Amino acid sequence: MNMQASALAHPNIAFIKYWGLEDEARRIPANGSISMNIGPLATETTVSFDPALMEDVLILNSQVVSGQALIRVQHFMDRIRRMAGSTLHARITSENNFPVGAGLASSAAGFAALALAGTAALDLDLSERELSALARFGSGSACRSIPGGFVEWLTDPLTGETYAQSIAPADHWDLADCIAILSEAHKPIGSEAGMRRADTSPLQESRVLDTDRRLGVCRRAILERDFAALAAVTELDSNMMHAVMMTSEPPLYYWQPDSLAVMLAVKSWQAEGLPVTFTLDAGPNVHVITTRPLMEKVIRRLRQIPAVLDVLSAEPAGPAHLLKQDSPT
Ligand code: DP6
């Protein structure tokens, strides 16, 4: 048996957001979602099972991790151990190539890489669908970082099976994601705690009821490379999720005044005819989506906005994959 494996996965940015759980224990989302993997941002994770270890050890960006973050990973490793019938513990080292302080969700890439490396290290040979279904137990959005390119997370209404699959490969559409970093602070309420409040908002029900329509528009916009349609549904969906957040009990305000300044700048560039749109996750940073030929121009403009601390650029990226081992163990 190998006992050690390394994997790489990219984060993803959702055009149609996942916010709320229908079944928390089985991690079945309240609604389907569509995202794009983004590279070169990536997480590389190595899992080494070692009979000498009494518990799993996690080293994230060269720092030993303890507390809640470690417990979350240990529970995920328990799931992998159960699948493999193993009682061994592992040393897990994980590195992000993007700034940790950037307020970007690293849990999607992290749990996608961990699902792949952890199962491979125990010689479990899972299908892409099985890996995606597994990754969601680490973090819901992680299931969308297993397949490549443009990805949809769906739930089979009959079986309740929930997993993500590609709609189109990364090279299908040369989009770019220019991420305007406005704050490097850690978010006060993470998405796991935040989305537990989703059902307290009177707007969540209508948001969920309208999701199939938005998913249909988004899927078609991607397949037909229709930027205007993608822009309209992406902004609507982001605004709907943030409306739910702001009307939850107690309310969640992830936007900062500077986030709105960037959103309004994007609206004015749109009025000039530029293909640009925005979307925000559970934090103040603004993902400005454009086409690859306009990426440099959009980055230049974003950097001129005083509140923008930095701009990261990313492009559609491929699936999670195993990395070759340097030396056999
Ligand atoms: C706002 O996947 O981080 O980014 O399942 O609790 O780990 P957990 O949540 P997570 O939530 C992502 C929420 C979002 C929207 C999205 O990416 O779809």
mmCIF file of C-alpha atoms and ligand atoms in Angstrom:
data_model
loop_
_atom_site.group_PDB
_atom_site.id
_atom_site.type_symbol
_atom_site.label_atom_id
_atom_site.label_comp_id
_atom_site.label_asym_id
_atom_site.label_seq_id
_atom_site.Cartn_x
_atom_site.Cartn_y
_atom_site.Cartn_z
ATOM 1 C CA MET A 1 0.000 0.000 0.000
ATOM 2 C CA ASN A 2 1.129 3.498 -0.916
ATOM 3 C CA MET A 3 0.186 5.278 2.365
ATOM 4 C CA GLN A 4 1.145 8.648 0.910
ATOM 5 C CA ALA A 5 -0.314 10.765 -1.875
ATOM 6 C CA SER A 6 -0.293 14.394 -2.986
ATOM 7 C CA ALA A 7 -2.996 16.277 -4.842
ATOM 8 C CA LEU A 8 -3.639 19.741 -6.235
ATOM 9 C CA ALA A 9 -7.000 21.515 -6.446
ATOM 10 C CA HIS A 10 -8.123 25.007 -7.446
ATOM 11 C CA PRO A 11 -10.570 27.242 -5.634
ATOM 12 C CA ASN A 12 -13.798 28.080 -7.438
ATOM 13 C CA ILE A 13 -15.990 31.155 -7.772
ATOM 14 C CA ALA A 14 -19.732 30.603 -7.971
ATOM 15 C CA PHE A 15 -21.955 32.424 -10.479
ATOM 16 C CA ILE A 16 -25.004 30.803 -8.877
ATOM 17 C CA LYS A 17 -24.322 30.544 -5.142
ATOM 18 C CA TYR A 18 -24.810 27.778 -2.619
ATOM 19 C CA TRP A 19 -26.311 29.316 0.547
ATOM 20 C CA GLY A 20 -28.242 27.181 2.993
ATOM 21 C CA LEU A 21 -28.629 23.472 3.655
ATOM 22 C CA GLU A 22 -31.703 21.362 3.170
ATOM 23 C CA ASP A 23 -30.180 18.568 5.237
ATOM 24 C CA GLU A 24 -27.223 19.560 7.379
ATOM 25 C CA ALA A 25 -26.179 16.049 8.459
ATOM 26 C CA ARG A 26 -26.105 14.756 4.883
ATOM 27 C CA ARG A 27 -24.902 18.150 3.609
ATOM 28 C CA ILE A 28 -27.573 18.435 0.970
ATOM 29 C CA PRO A 29 -27.676 22.052 -0.245
ATOM 30 C CA ALA A 30 -30.894 24.099 -0.261
ATOM 31 C CA ASN A 31 -30.225 24.898 -3.913
ATOM 32 C CA GLY A 32 -28.007 23.906 -6.829
ATOM 33 C CA SER A 33 -25.019 26.060 -7.786
ATOM 34 C CA ILE A 34 -22.680 26.737 -10.712
ATOM 35 C CA SER A 35 -19.045 27.823 -10.483
ATOM 36 C CA MET A 36 -15.776 28.128 -12.337
ATOM 37 C CA ASN A 37 -12.507 26.735 -11.031
ATOM 38 C CA ILE A 38 -9.841 29.423 -10.894
ATOM 39 C CA GLY A 39 -6.121 29.025 -11.407
ATOM 40 C CA PRO A 40 -3.246 29.492 -11.032
ATOM 41 C CA LEU A 41 -4.619 29.787 -7.493
ATOM 42 C CA ALA A 42 -4.249 26.323 -6.016
ATOM 43 C CA THR A 43 -3.820 24.240 -2.887
ATOM 44 C CA GLU A 44 -1.358 21.346 -2.797
ATOM 45 C CA THR A 45 -1.907 18.754 -0.107
ATOM 46 C CA THR A 46 0.109 15.695 0.905
ATOM 47 C CA VAL A 47 -1.389 13.014 3.126
ATOM 48 C CA SER A 48 0.932 10.474 4.787
ATOM 49 C CA PHE A 49 -0.614 7.747 6.898
ATOM 50 C CA ASP A 50 1.740 6.689 9.669
ATOM 51 C CA PRO A 51 1.115 3.852 12.172
ATOM 52 C CA ALA A 52 3.138 5.808 14.769
ATOM 53 C CA LEU A 53 0.644 8.702 14.871
ATOM 54 C CA MET A 54 -2.026 8.729 17.604
ATOM 55 C CA GLU A 55 -4.070 11.423 15.825
ATOM 56 C CA ASP A 56 -4.109 13.349 12.547
ATOM 57 C CA VAL A 57 -1.674 16.255 12.346
ATOM 58 C CA LEU A 58 -2.374 19.239 10.094
ATOM 59 C CA ILE A 59 0.300 21.631 8.855
ATOM 60 C CA LEU A 60 -1.214 24.471 6.824
ATOM 61 C CA ASN A 61 1.160 26.894 5.086
ATOM 62 C CA SER A 62 3.973 25.654 7.386
ATOM 63 C CA GLN A 63 1.965 26.277 10.595
ATOM 64 C CA VAL A 64 0.733 23.501 12.857
ATOM 65 C CA VAL A 65 -3.052 23.840 13.125
ATOM 66 C CA SER A 66 -5.100 23.083 16.272
ATOM 67 C CA GLY A 67 -8.621 23.791 17.527
ATOM 68 C CA GLN A 68 -11.770 23.819 15.419
ATOM 69 C CA ALA A 69 -9.962 23.832 12.071
ATOM 70 C CA LEU A 70 -8.083 20.647 13.057
ATOM 71 C CA ILE A 71 -11.243 18.953 14.355
ATOM 72 C CA ARG A 72 -13.035 19.687 11.070
ATOM 73 C CA VAL A 73 -10.201 18.005 9.142
ATOM 74 C CA GLN A 74 -10.059 15.058 11.582
ATOM 75 C CA HIS A 75 -13.796 14.419 11.110
ATOM 76 C CA PHE A 76 -13.261 14.441 7.375
ATOM 77 C CA MET A 77 -10.353 12.000 7.738
ATOM 78 C CA ASP A 78 -12.609 9.732 9.879
ATOM 79 C CA ARG A 79 -14.940 9.537 6.886
ATOM 80 C CA ILE A 80 -12.076 8.473 4.599
ATOM 81 C CA ARG A 81 -10.890 5.912 7.185
ATOM 82 C CA ARG A 82 -14.390 4.424 7.402
ATOM 83 C CA MET A 83 -14.520 4.073 3.616
ATOM 84 C CA ALA A 84 -11.153 2.291 3.589
ATOM 85 C CA GLY A 85 -11.656 0.275 6.800
ATOM 86 C CA SER A 86 -8.483 1.821 8.233
ATOM 87 C CA THR A 87 -7.601 3.005 11.732
ATOM 88 C CA LEU A 88 -4.367 4.770 10.779
ATOM 89 C CA HIS A 89 -3.796 8.489 11.324
ATOM 90 C CA ALA A 90 -2.086 10.849 8.949
ATOM 91 C CA ARG A 91 0.213 13.829 8.680
ATOM 92 C CA ILE A 92 -1.427 16.334 6.343
ATOM 93 C CA THR A 93 0.599 19.173 4.857
ATOM 94 C CA SER A 94 -1.209 21.736 2.781
ATOM 95 C CA GLU A 95 0.099 24.838 0.990
ATOM 96 C CA ASN A 96 -1.866 27.569 -0.759
ATOM 97 C CA ASN A 97 -0.094 29.551 -3.485
ATOM 98 C CA PHE A 98 -2.373 32.534 -2.859
ATOM 99 C CA PRO A 99 -2.136 34.935 0.084
ATOM 100 C CA VAL A 100 -3.850 33.488 3.154
ATOM 101 C CA GLY A 101 -4.792 36.945 4.361
ATOM 102 C CA ALA A 102 -6.616 37.691 1.129
ATOM 103 C CA GLY A 103 -9.940 36.662 2.602
ATOM 104 C CA LEU A 104 -10.425 34.132 -0.174
ATOM 105 C CA ALA A 105 -12.136 30.893 0.625
ATOM 106 C CA SER A 106 -9.425 28.288 0.712
ATOM 107 C CA SER A 107 -11.667 25.554 2.119
ATOM 108 C CA ALA A 108 -13.006 24.515 -1.303
ATOM 109 C CA ALA A 109 -9.573 23.864 -2.805
ATOM 110 C CA GLY A 110 -8.302 22.506 0.522
ATOM 111 C CA PHE A 111 -10.981 19.853 1.004
ATOM 112 C CA ALA A 112 -10.985 18.896 -2.690
ATOM 113 C CA ALA A 113 -7.218 18.258 -2.540
ATOM 114 C CA LEU A 114 -7.600 16.458 0.808
ATOM 115 C CA ALA A 115 -10.388 14.194 -0.507
ATOM 116 C CA LEU A 116 -8.243 13.157 -3.444
ATOM 117 C CA ALA A 117 -4.906 12.774 -1.625
ATOM 118 C CA GLY A 118 -6.481 11.118 1.445
ATOM 119 C CA THR A 119 -8.366 8.474 -0.529
ATOM 120 C CA ALA A 120 -5.445 7.821 -2.897
ATOM 121 C CA ALA A 121 -3.062 7.353 0.043
ATOM 122 C CA LEU A 122 -5.317 4.515 1.273
ATOM 123 C CA ASP A 123 -5.572 3.060 -2.254
ATOM 124 C CA LEU A 124 -9.272 3.866 -2.581
ATOM 125 C CA ASP A 125 -10.008 4.329 -6.245
ATOM 126 C CA LEU A 126 -13.057 6.624 -6.364
ATOM 127 C CA SER A 127 -14.831 7.971 -9.436
ATOM 128 C CA GLU A 128 -14.951 11.740 -9.956
ATOM 129 C CA ARG A 129 -18.570 11.709 -8.802
ATOM 130 C CA GLU A 130 -17.742 9.774 -5.625
ATOM 131 C CA LEU A 131 -14.830 12.107 -4.854
ATOM 132 C CA SER A 132 -17.017 15.162 -5.379
ATOM 133 C CA ALA A 133 -19.729 13.719 -3.125
ATOM 134 C CA LEU A 134 -17.072 13.018 -0.481
ATOM 135 C CA ALA A 135 -15.408 16.463 -0.710
ATOM 136 C CA ARG A 136 -18.695 18.236 0.133
ATOM 137 C CA PHE A 137 -18.552 16.846 3.676
ATOM 138 C CA GLY A 138 -15.394 18.924 4.239
ATOM 139 C CA SER A 139 -16.897 22.057 2.756
ATOM 140 C CA GLY A 140 -19.933 22.206 0.480
ATOM 141 C CA SER A 141 -18.256 24.222 -2.244
ATOM 142 C CA ALA A 142 -15.296 21.778 -2.269
ATOM 143 C CA CYS A 143 -17.400 19.338 -4.311
ATOM 144 C CA ARG A 144 -17.227 21.860 -7.172
ATOM 145 C CA SER A 145 -13.396 21.921 -7.121
ATOM 146 C CA ILE A 146 -13.148 18.209 -8.023
ATOM 147 C CA PRO A 147 -14.340 18.363 -11.681
ATOM 148 C CA GLY A 148 -12.653 20.802 -14.099
ATOM 149 C CA GLY A 149 -13.629 24.113 -15.675
ATOM 150 C CA PHE A 150 -17.267 25.205 -15.392
ATOM 151 C CA VAL A 151 -19.049 23.044 -12.850
ATOM 152 C CA GLU A 152 -22.562 22.447 -11.549
ATOM 153 C CA TRP A 153 -23.426 20.994 -8.124
ATOM 154 C CA LEU A 154 -26.680 19.102 -8.410
ATOM 155 C CA THR A 155 -28.826 16.813 -6.293
ATOM 156 C CA ASP A 156 -30.723 13.862 -7.730
ATOM 157 C CA PRO A 157 -34.302 14.425 -6.494
ATOM 158 C CA LEU A 158 -34.997 10.672 -6.387
ATOM 159 C CA THR A 159 -31.883 9.285 -4.712
ATOM 160 C CA GLY A 160 -30.758 12.414 -2.849
ATOM 161 C CA GLU A 161 -27.284 11.796 -4.310
ATOM 162 C CA THR A 162 -25.492 15.153 -4.423
ATOM 163 C CA TYR A 163 -22.276 15.865 -6.344
ATOM 164 C CA ALA A 164 -20.780 18.234 -8.913
ATOM 165 C CA GLN A 165 -19.997 17.667 -12.565
ATOM 166 C CA SER A 166 -18.438 19.662 -15.404
ATOM 167 C CA ILE A 167 -20.682 21.643 -17.733
ATOM 168 C CA ALA A 168 -17.717 22.674 -19.913
ATOM 169 C CA PRO A 169 -13.922 22.323 -19.688
ATOM 170 C CA ALA A 170 -11.637 25.185 -18.597
ATOM 171 C CA ASP A 171 -10.655 26.091 -22.171
ATOM 172 C CA HIS A 172 -14.298 26.422 -23.250
ATOM 173 C CA TRP A 173 -14.404 30.181 -22.527
ATOM 174 C CA ASP A 174 -11.475 32.526 -21.909
ATOM 175 C CA LEU A 175 -12.920 34.398 -18.937
ATOM 176 C CA ALA A 176 -10.835 36.061 -16.250
ATOM 177 C CA ASP A 177 -11.521 36.691 -12.573
ATOM 178 C CA CYS A 178 -9.891 39.883 -11.253
ATOM 179 C CA ILE A 179 -10.236 39.682 -7.491
ATOM 180 C CA ALA A 180 -10.269 43.103 -5.837
ATOM 181 C CA ILE A 181 -8.899 42.636 -2.323
ATOM 182 C CA LEU A 182 -10.436 45.195 0.022
ATOM 183 C CA SER A 183 -9.725 43.648 3.352
ATOM 184 C CA GLU A 184 -7.284 41.093 4.601
ATOM 185 C CA ALA A 185 -9.186 40.571 7.822
ATOM 186 C CA HIS A 186 -10.698 37.202 8.591
ATOM 187 C CA LYS A 187 -14.456 37.244 8.212
ATOM 188 C CA PRO A 188 -16.285 37.525 11.531
ATOM 189 C CA ILE A 189 -18.826 34.802 10.697
ATOM 190 C CA GLY A 190 -17.717 31.996 8.401
ATOM 191 C CA SER A 191 -20.029 30.601 5.748
ATOM 192 C CA GLU A 192 -20.849 27.484 7.773
ATOM 193 C CA ALA A 193 -22.297 29.533 10.654
ATOM 194 C CA GLY A 194 -23.684 32.196 8.324
ATOM 195 C CA MET A 195 -25.716 29.831 6.197
ATOM 196 C CA ARG A 196 -27.330 28.241 9.270
ATOM 197 C CA ARG A 197 -29.204 31.548 9.500
ATOM 198 C CA ALA A 198 -30.393 31.488 5.891
ATOM 199 C CA ASP A 199 -33.852 30.176 6.735
ATOM 200 C CA THR A 200 -34.441 33.031 9.176
ATOM 201 C CA SER A 201 -34.590 35.398 6.197
ATOM 202 C CA PRO A 202 -38.061 35.795 4.655
ATOM 203 C CA LEU A 203 -36.271 36.099 1.289
ATOM 204 C CA GLN A 204 -34.546 32.685 1.348
ATOM 205 C CA GLU A 205 -37.632 30.737 0.273
ATOM 206 C CA SER A 206 -38.194 32.784 -2.879
ATOM 207 C CA ARG A 207 -34.456 32.747 -3.614
ATOM 208 C CA VAL A 208 -34.439 28.941 -3.443
ATOM 209 C CA LEU A 209 -37.704 28.621 -5.426
ATOM 210 C CA ASP A 210 -36.246 30.704 -8.272
ATOM 211 C CA THR A 211 -32.929 28.805 -8.415
ATOM 212 C CA ASP A 212 -33.766 26.371 -11.214
ATOM 213 C CA ARG A 213 -34.572 29.311 -13.466
ATOM 214 C CA ARG A 214 -31.277 31.068 -12.679
ATOM 215 C CA LEU A 215 -29.349 27.804 -13.097
ATOM 216 C CA GLY A 216 -30.931 27.361 -16.541
ATOM 217 C CA VAL A 217 -29.992 30.891 -17.610
ATOM 218 C CA CYS A 218 -26.434 30.473 -16.291
ATOM 219 C CA ARG A 219 -25.902 27.045 -17.897
ATOM 220 C CA ARG A 220 -27.083 28.350 -21.266
ATOM 221 C CA ALA A 221 -24.974 31.541 -20.975
ATOM 222 C CA ILE A 222 -21.868 29.413 -20.327
ATOM 223 C CA LEU A 223 -22.564 26.922 -23.119
ATOM 224 C CA GLU A 224 -23.254 29.747 -25.624
ATOM 225 C CA ARG A 225 -20.508 32.037 -24.258
ATOM 226 C CA ASP A 226 -23.121 34.772 -23.837
ATOM 227 C CA PHE A 227 -21.376 37.290 -21.567
ATOM 228 C CA ALA A 228 -24.323 39.687 -21.200
ATOM 229 C CA ALA A 229 -26.598 36.872 -20.016
ATOM 230 C CA LEU A 230 -23.922 35.548 -17.646
ATOM 231 C CA ALA A 231 -23.374 39.054 -16.231
ATOM 232 C CA ALA A 232 -27.071 39.657 -15.580
ATOM 233 C CA VAL A 233 -27.680 36.349 -13.801
ATOM 234 C CA THR A 234 -24.372 36.448 -11.855
ATOM 235 C CA GLU A 235 -25.085 39.894 -10.379
ATOM 236 C CA LEU A 236 -28.697 39.019 -9.663
ATOM 237 C CA ASP A 237 -27.672 35.818 -7.891
ATOM 238 C CA SER A 238 -24.952 37.489 -5.817
ATOM 239 C CA ASN A 239 -27.336 40.293 -4.841
ATOM 240 C CA MET A 240 -30.056 37.779 -3.929
ATOM 241 C CA MET A 241 -27.682 35.853 -1.664
ATOM 242 C CA HIS A 242 -26.483 39.057 0.016
ATOM 243 C CA ALA A 243 -30.111 40.201 0.417
ATOM 244 C CA VAL A 244 -30.765 36.936 2.286
ATOM 245 C CA MET A 245 -27.658 37.485 4.411
ATOM 246 C CA MET A 246 -28.630 41.059 5.285
ATOM 247 C CA THR A 247 -32.180 40.035 6.186
ATOM 248 C CA SER A 248 -31.197 37.038 8.317
ATOM 249 C CA GLU A 249 -31.694 37.057 12.068
ATOM 250 C CA PRO A 250 -29.305 38.425 13.269
ATOM 251 C CA PRO A 251 -28.321 40.095 9.985
ATOM 252 C CA LEU A 252 -25.018 39.458 8.244
ATOM 253 C CA TYR A 253 -23.337 42.326 6.420
ATOM 254 C CA TYR A 254 -20.455 40.925 4.403
ATOM 255 C CA TRP A 255 -20.307 43.951 2.078
ATOM 256 C CA GLN A 256 -18.243 46.952 3.111
ATOM 257 C CA PRO A 257 -18.846 50.454 1.722
ATOM 258 C CA ASP A 258 -15.773 49.878 -0.480
ATOM 259 C CA SER A 259 -17.343 46.690 -1.906
ATOM 260 C CA LEU A 260 -20.256 48.781 -3.136
ATOM 261 C CA ALA A 261 -17.829 51.347 -4.580
ATOM 262 C CA VAL A 262 -16.232 48.588 -6.688
ATOM 263 C CA MET A 263 -19.640 47.191 -7.711
ATOM 264 C CA LEU A 264 -20.742 50.663 -8.871
ATOM 265 C CA ALA A 265 -17.469 51.143 -10.787
ATOM 266 C CA VAL A 266 -18.156 47.825 -12.556
ATOM 267 C CA LYS A 267 -21.678 49.047 -13.432
ATOM 268 C CA SER A 268 -20.206 52.217 -14.969
ATOM 269 C CA TRP A 269 -17.695 50.180 -17.040
ATOM 270 C CA GLN A 270 -20.597 48.031 -18.202
ATOM 271 C CA ALA A 271 -22.404 51.197 -19.323
ATOM 272 C CA GLU A 272 -19.325 51.970 -21.465
ATOM 273 C CA GLY A 273 -19.816 48.608 -23.146
ATOM 274 C CA LEU A 274 -17.089 46.593 -21.377
ATOM 275 C CA PRO A 275 -17.875 42.924 -20.689
ATOM 276 C CA VAL A 276 -17.529 42.992 -16.891
ATOM 277 C CA THR A 277 -19.600 41.713 -14.019
ATOM 278 C CA PHE A 278 -19.178 41.180 -10.282
ATOM 279 C CA THR A 279 -19.921 38.600 -7.631
ATOM 280 C CA LEU A 280 -19.143 38.499 -3.893
ATOM 281 C CA ASP A 281 -18.917 35.525 -1.538
ATOM 282 C CA ALA A 282 -19.194 35.669 2.247
ATOM 283 C CA GLY A 283 -16.751 38.574 2.519
ATOM 284 C CA PRO A 284 -16.062 42.108 1.255
ATOM 285 C CA ASN A 285 -13.734 41.266 -1.678
ATOM 286 C CA VAL A 286 -15.202 41.665 -5.148
ATOM 287 C CA HIS A 287 -14.647 39.123 -7.917
ATOM 288 C CA VAL A 288 -14.758 41.080 -11.163
ATOM 289 C CA ILE A 289 -15.335 38.716 -14.052
ATOM 290 C CA THR A 290 -14.339 39.763 -17.543
ATOM 291 C CA THR A 291 -12.935 38.219 -20.705
ATOM 292 C CA ARG A 292 -9.228 37.351 -20.967
ATOM 293 C CA PRO A 293 -8.386 40.089 -23.535
ATOM 294 C CA LEU A 294 -9.732 42.753 -21.150
ATOM 295 C CA MET A 295 -8.116 41.399 -18.005
ATOM 296 C CA GLU A 296 -5.148 43.831 -17.912
ATOM 297 C CA LYS A 297 -7.403 46.827 -18.513
ATOM 298 C CA VAL A 298 -9.794 45.785 -15.737
ATOM 299 C CA ILE A 299 -6.906 45.169 -13.323
ATOM 300 C CA ARG A 300 -5.483 48.640 -14.107
ATOM 301 C CA ARG A 301 -8.855 50.250 -13.454
ATOM 302 C CA LEU A 302 -9.399 48.321 -10.234
ATOM 303 C CA ARG A 303 -5.969 49.364 -8.949
ATOM 304 C CA GLN A 304 -6.976 53.025 -9.421
ATOM 305 C CA ILE A 305 -9.776 52.648 -6.865
ATOM 306 C CA PRO A 306 -8.224 53.894 -3.585
ATOM 307 C CA ALA A 307 -9.756 51.192 -1.343
ATOM 308 C CA VAL A 308 -8.415 48.331 -3.467
ATOM 309 C CA LEU A 309 -5.375 46.924 -1.642
ATOM 310 C CA ASP A 310 -4.444 44.397 -4.309
ATOM 311 C CA VAL A 311 -5.863 42.616 -7.335
ATOM 312 C CA LEU A 312 -5.337 38.903 -7.932
ATOM 313 C CA SER A 313 -5.944 37.581 -11.405
ATOM 314 C CA ALA A 314 -7.186 34.124 -12.254
ATOM 315 C CA GLU A 315 -8.487 32.158 -15.221
ATOM 316 C CA PRO A 316 -10.650 29.053 -15.657
ATOM 317 C CA ALA A 317 -8.785 26.012 -14.346
ATOM 318 C CA GLY A 318 -8.934 22.243 -14.596
ATOM 319 C CA PRO A 319 -9.936 19.464 -12.205
ATOM 320 C CA ALA A 320 -8.327 18.349 -8.956
ATOM 321 C CA HIS A 321 -5.537 15.888 -9.754
ATOM 322 C CA LEU A 322 -2.933 13.712 -8.114
ATOM 323 C CA LEU A 323 0.670 14.901 -8.140
ATOM 324 C CA LYS A 324 3.626 12.636 -8.772
ATOM 325 C CA GLN A 325 5.497 11.698 -5.624
ATOM 326 C CA ASP A 326 9.133 12.889 -5.440
ATOM 327 C CA SER A 327 10.267 9.716 -3.755
ATOM 328 C CA PRO A 328 8.426 6.452 -3.192
ATOM 329 C CA THR A 329 7.593 5.610 0.410
HETATM 330 C C1 DP6 B 1 -20.824 32.219 -0.296
HETATM 331 O O1 DP6 B 1 -18.691 25.842 0.927
HETATM 332 O O2 DP6 B 1 -17.623 27.557 2.432
HETATM 333 O O3 DP6 B 1 -18.969 30.990 -1.125
HETATM 334 O O4 DP6 B 1 -20.323 23.979 3.288
HETATM 335 O O5 DP6 B 1 -20.278 25.414 5.312
HETATM 336 O O6 DP6 B 1 -18.119 24.798 4.194
HETATM 337 P P1 DP6 B 1 -19.593 25.080 4.041
HETATM 338 O O7 DP6 B 1 -19.706 26.396 3.168
HETATM 339 P P2 DP6 B 1 -18.854 26.893 1.934
HETATM 340 O O8 DP6 B 1 -19.881 28.008 1.409
HETATM 341 C C2 DP6 B 1 -19.691 28.693 0.236
HETATM 342 C C3 DP6 B 1 -20.610 29.841 0.221
HETATM 343 C C4 DP6 B 1 -20.337 30.888 -0.849
HETATM 344 C C5 DP6 B 1 -21.140 30.591 -2.118
HETATM 345 C C6 DP6 B 1 -20.605 29.501 -3.016
HETATM 346 O O9 DP6 B 1 -19.380 29.349 -3.157
HETATM 347 O O10 DP6 B 1 -21.455 28.834 -3.652
#
